[in-house]
Amino acid sequence: MGIRSLLLLATLVVSYTTPSSASKESAWNGRTTPGSTRIAKFTPYYVPPGAKSYDSSSPLLHFSGSWTELWHSAYVQKTLRLTTQPGASMTFSFTGIGIEWFGNKGRKHGTASVYLDGTFMETVNAYSPTLLRQQRIFGAFNLQQGRHTLKIINGNVKNSTSRDTAIDVDALVVTWGPPPGANPLQKDLAVSPRALPSSQTLPGASLATASGAQWTLVQNGSTGVHAMQLAVISDTHALVVDKVEHNPLTISGHPAWAALYNFETHALTPLSMQSNSFCAGGAFLSNGTLINVGGNPVVEDRTSVADFGDVDGLQAIRIFEPCESHSVENCAMYENHDRLRMASPRWYNTVLRISDGSAMIIGGSRKGGWMNNGTTNNPTIEYFPPKNLHGADGLPIHLPFLVDTLNSNLFPIAFSLPDGSVFMAANRDAMIYDWRTNTERRLPRIPNGVRVTYPMTGTGLLLPLAPENNYAPEILLCGGSTIDDNKPGYEISSQDPASSQCSRIVLTDAGIAMGWQVEEMPNARTMPDAVLLPTGQIVIVNGAGSGISGYGNVRGQVGESNADNPVLTPVLYDPQAPPGQRFSSAGMPTSSIPRLYHSVATLTPSGQIMIAGSNPNLDRSEVKYGTEYRVEWLGPPYMTKERPRILAGVPKVLGFGATATIQIRLPPTAIQGSTVRVALMDLGYVTHAVHASSRLVYLVFSLSSDRKTLTITGPPSGEVYPPGPGFIYVVVDDVPSEGVRLLVGDGKGPAVDHAALESVLQNTSVDQYELSKANLTGDRAE
Ligand SMILES: *[C@@H]1O[C@H](CO)[C@@H](O)[C@H](O)[C@H]1NC(C)=O
Ligand SMILES: *[C@@H]1O[C@H](CO)[C@@H](O)[C@H](O)[C@H]1NC(C)=O
Ligand SMILES: *[C@@H]1O[C@H](CO)[C@@H](O)[C@H](O)[C@H]1NC(C)=O
Ligand SMILES: *[C@@H]1O[C@H](CO)[C@@H](O)[C@H](O)[C@H]1NC(C)=O
Ligand SMILES: *[C@@H]1O[C@H](CO)[C@@H](O)[C@H](O)[C@H]1NC(C)=O
Ligand SMILES: *[C@@H]1O[C@H](CO)[C@@H](O)[C@H](O)[C@H]1NC(C)=O
């Protein structure tokens, strides 16, 4: 393969940047774990399962010039090759998609030039004021699958404070990547669908239109950190949040676990994080600030291969202020548990923006684990900013629903309803919670024993709200599992079939009396993602045909995955079509990338769907089902049609009931009788198949007679659209414009009750899980 084709690929080159301050360095190289006085060293050297490490003593590494062999128990395979000679070089040819060079950094170290396939990549600097072993000196990922050659040449440039010009090679790690042309074909599950009344799925009409427009699926870009959580933060960028692990993308010399992703260039900007965000939830507040909430205890030797230097994330509230600049300069995640934290530890909690623009933080487990149980359950809600409601004074409010729904009730599915109350589904049950009166209204049980929340993960959406029917809310739940949630992991199999059921309920008195309406997806799915389109249709994508969420828990694990039989073809669901004609996969492209546990999908401002993630593994792995960094872009047929355009006039802030006049250009295909709609969409915060705060509200508008301006009216209230960020799409005959971002409401932050905030700080402690560990049985986080 020529160098030209190599460079055409979006090569992710990762280089070591010397920590700019000693404090950064100590966070990763001199941390003491809670309850210990031993200084833990973070050593970046890591060989993902399935990848291969080549030691410096391997005959496949060709050294020229003067190199010395050194021995020390702290070196990989106890050996290392070192040179101080200017121009001395090492050449290594390998087959794969990535290469990492590990070695020492120290006071005698200098620079080296790195070449890949004869092309200069960069100059690396191995100088460090303190000796650091097994450091990643250079890394390149996402090369074109094939044969490559790495060459490093001692640069004979020493740092002014450096004593010498040494560079050394301890080991090289080759990433194979997916096998070329791999197309893991789905096995047909030998499962006969349950007989259900009026729920036979008929083949739908072809999605291809008269003009021949088709769905497209393009793979482009890499998330650099595994995409466990995903949120669109601006017209140009998404936030990707992972757990602490050995990701290719680095920051301050150690693996990053969050990044900003540029939709246009696919460029990545790593973000610095302090606490472990595995498995947090998130929500935008009314002023556009994003909070990322909850997470995991510290990852240490017991649960991982390294002491990373992260802090306990179980009570974390991480603040990400609005980040609108295209350069994403100064966009940062802020965290300080002494001044900002939840009142209780939460792992797998749902975070939802509610009608007053604040965030409701729902449920979760008080520690890491897998299936929830009565010991670990946190059957409460709290708010950010904290509220003094029902005498709670900012402290958690008990929710009986979260006790009654044990065990499979983590990451509850929740939506704010147009009367301000909150729909919640957990396990086989659902309710409407009025947070102002602290009352639960239980709804009929989800039919046929289908469980919809972690680890029996299904997905849910609030269907589009429209003024025509006074914003009558309707909920759709799809997928999940009927596995008994009292079974231990060893009685559950990765081959246990998932559910193909979708259940709908209209949340009016009449609708509730009618109960759930049930239909069947063409494929069973656990861990599906449901993505609302501006057209009001829904794309269901990702997930597995069998098994259960998580890794390392059940029989028949594939690698570490608890699930198998990836479903590789998306399906379109049209909620307006008659029953039996709502699902269609006609014209849908089939992916070759399994997207199982820890996968995500979101609508983007362009109208395409961004699909990323999959990592049913403790740490980065190359073994099926490995850690997936590749991004796919699913383009609905409207992407290739002549689309309406929003030219100007979308206000930064659109008040409730306020009007704004926007300039548009309708496509020439728009004729008399064309249907025009204006969709206001919250693209949500996506993790674990929960599309929190996701919403579509059709706006009232009028079109000028010259059809060049639209006067839109903001939604009537925060109940109909919780104040906060949204995207406006103009939709003509089911073809949407690109979305334009705005803030709905007054753009101000939610009310802050300073006394309630103070009460949280006074009456709770930092890292309560670490303190109460002794009271919980077992302390392994997964
Ligand atoms: C020397 O190394 C330190 C730490 O890596 C770095 O901050 C500094 O810029 C380097 N100086 C030169 C002249 O390269
Ligand atoms: C990937 O994105 C880049 C940057 O936008 C673009 O130049 C390139 O053509 C894209 N590749 C594919 C296969 O779409
Ligand atoms: C509850 O879950 C935790 C975390 O998975 C586990 O350690 C503990 O043994 C479980 N307790 C019971 C009673 O099942
Ligand atoms: C939004 O409100 C939150 C909660 O009060 C606050 O922490 C944040 O700084 C505010 N953001 C902006 C941009 O004002
Ligand atoms: C919490 O702390 C505050 C002081 O900020 C105190 O007045 C209040 O009584 C405490 N509340 C509870 C429930 O303990
Ligand atoms: C552990 O449990 C006991 C008994 O319930 C309780 O008194 C004690 O405060 C708990 N310790 C911590 C650190 O939570």
mmCIF file with all atom_site columns, N, CA and C and ligand atoms in Angstrom, residues 366 768 770-776, ligand 6:
data_model
loop_
_atom_site.group_PDB
_atom_site.id
_atom_site.type_symbol
_atom_site.label_atom_id
_atom_site.label_alt_id
_atom_site.label_comp_id
_atom_site.label_asym_id
_atom_site.label_entity_id
_atom_site.label_seq_id
_atom_site.pdbx_PDB_ins_code
_atom_site.Cartn_x
_atom_site.Cartn_y
_atom_site.Cartn_z
_atom_site.occupancy
_atom_site.B_iso_or_equiv
_atom_site.pdbx_formal_charge
_atom_site.auth_seq_id
_atom_site.auth_comp_id
_atom_site.auth_asym_id
_atom_site.auth_atom_id
_atom_site.pdbx_PDB_model_num
ATOM   1  N N  . ARG A 1 366 ? -25.554 2.104  44.732 1.00 0.00 ? 366 ARG A N  1
ATOM   2  C CA . ARG A 1 366 ? -24.638 2.854  45.584 1.00 0.00 ? 366 ARG A CA 1
ATOM   3  C C  . ARG A 1 366 ? -23.186 2.465  45.382 1.00 0.00 ? 366 ARG A C  1
ATOM   4  N N  . GLN A 1 768 ? -18.749 8.800  49.959 1.00 0.00 ? 768 GLN A N  1
ATOM   5  C CA . GLN A 1 768 ? -19.429 7.998  50.978 1.00 0.00 ? 768 GLN A CA 1
ATOM   6  C C  . GLN A 1 768 ? -19.268 6.510  50.733 1.00 0.00 ? 768 GLN A C  1
ATOM   7  N N  . GLU A 1 770 ? -16.607 4.971  49.595 1.00 0.00 ? 770 GLU A N  1
ATOM   8  C CA . GLU A 1 770 ? -15.317 4.538  50.139 1.00 0.00 ? 770 GLU A CA 1
ATOM   9  C C  . GLU A 1 770 ? -15.431 4.358  51.653 1.00 0.00 ? 770 GLU A C  1
ATOM   10 N N  . LEU A 1 771 ? -16.197 5.251  52.289 1.00 0.00 ? 771 LEU A N  1
ATOM   11 C CA . LEU A 1 771 ? -16.342 5.188  53.741 1.00 0.00 ? 771 LEU A CA 1
ATOM   12 C C  . LEU A 1 771 ? -17.206 4.013  54.175 1.00 0.00 ? 771 LEU A C  1
ATOM   13 N N  . SER A 1 772 ? -18.229 3.721  53.373 1.00 0.00 ? 772 SER A N  1
ATOM   14 C CA . SER A 1 772 ? -19.181 2.696  53.792 1.00 0.00 ? 772 SER A CA 1
ATOM   15 C C  . SER A 1 772 ? -18.868 1.331  53.198 1.00 0.00 ? 772 SER A C  1
ATOM   16 N N  . LYS A 1 773 ? -17.757 1.254  52.455 1.00 0.00 ? 773 LYS A N  1
ATOM   17 C CA . LYS A 1 773 ? -17.367 0.020  51.769 1.00 0.00 ? 773 LYS A CA 1
ATOM   18 C C  . LYS A 1 773 ? -17.487 -1.196 52.673 1.00 0.00 ? 773 LYS A C  1
ATOM   19 N N  . ALA A 1 774 ? -17.033 -1.038 53.899 1.00 0.00 ? 774 ALA A N  1
ATOM   20 C CA . ALA A 1 774 ? -17.002 -2.163 54.827 1.00 0.00 ? 774 ALA A CA 1
ATOM   21 C C  . ALA A 1 774 ? -18.402 -2.725 55.041 1.00 0.00 ? 774 ALA A C  1
ATOM   22 N N  . ASN A 1 775 ? -19.430 -1.885 54.849 1.00 0.00 ? 775 ASN A N  1
ATOM   23 C CA . ASN A 1 775 ? -20.791 -2.328 55.104 1.00 0.00 ? 775 ASN A CA 1
ATOM   24 C C  . ASN A 1 775 ? -21.428 -3.016 53.908 1.00 0.00 ? 775 ASN A C  1
ATOM   25 N N  . LEU A 1 776 ? -20.772 -3.003 52.781 1.00 0.00 ? 776 LEU A N  1
ATOM   26 C CA . LEU A 1 776 ? -21.337 -3.633 51.592 1.00 0.00 ? 776 LEU A CA 1
ATOM   27 C C  . LEU A 1 776 ? -20.616 -4.953 51.361 1.00 0.00 ? 776 LEU A C  1
HETATM 28 C C1 . LIG B 2 .   ? -22.098 0.664  58.753 1.00 0.00 ? 6   LIG B C1 1
HETATM 29 O O1 . LIG B 2 .   ? -23.318 0.113  59.195 1.00 0.00 ? 6   LIG B O1 1
HETATM 30 C C2 . LIG B 2 .   ? -23.595 0.361  60.576 1.00 0.00 ? 6   LIG B C2 1
HETATM 31 C C3 . LIG B 2 .   ? -24.865 -0.401 60.947 1.00 0.00 ? 6   LIG B C3 1
HETATM 32 O O2 . LIG B 2 .   ? -25.890 -0.164 60.028 1.00 0.00 ? 6   LIG B O2 1
HETATM 33 C C4 . LIG B 2 .   ? -23.731 1.864  60.808 1.00 0.00 ? 6   LIG B C4 1
HETATM 34 O O3 . LIG B 2 .   ? -23.988 2.157  62.143 1.00 0.00 ? 6   LIG B O3 1
HETATM 35 C C5 . LIG B 2 .   ? -22.438 2.541  60.395 1.00 0.00 ? 6   LIG B C5 1
HETATM 36 O O4 . LIG B 2 .   ? -22.579 3.932  60.485 1.00 0.00 ? 6   LIG B O4 1
HETATM 37 C C6 . LIG B 2 .   ? -22.086 2.165  58.967 1.00 0.00 ? 6   LIG B C6 1
HETATM 38 N N1 . LIG B 2 .   ? -20.748 2.705  58.644 1.00 0.00 ? 6   LIG B N1 1
HETATM 39 C C7 . LIG B 2 .   ? -20.556 3.503  57.622 1.00 0.00 ? 6   LIG B C7 1
HETATM 40 C C8 . LIG B 2 .   ? -19.153 3.991  57.501 1.00 0.00 ? 6   LIG B C8 1
HETATM 41 O O5 . LIG B 2 .   ? -21.426 3.786  56.825 1.00 0.00 ? 6   LIG B O5 1
#
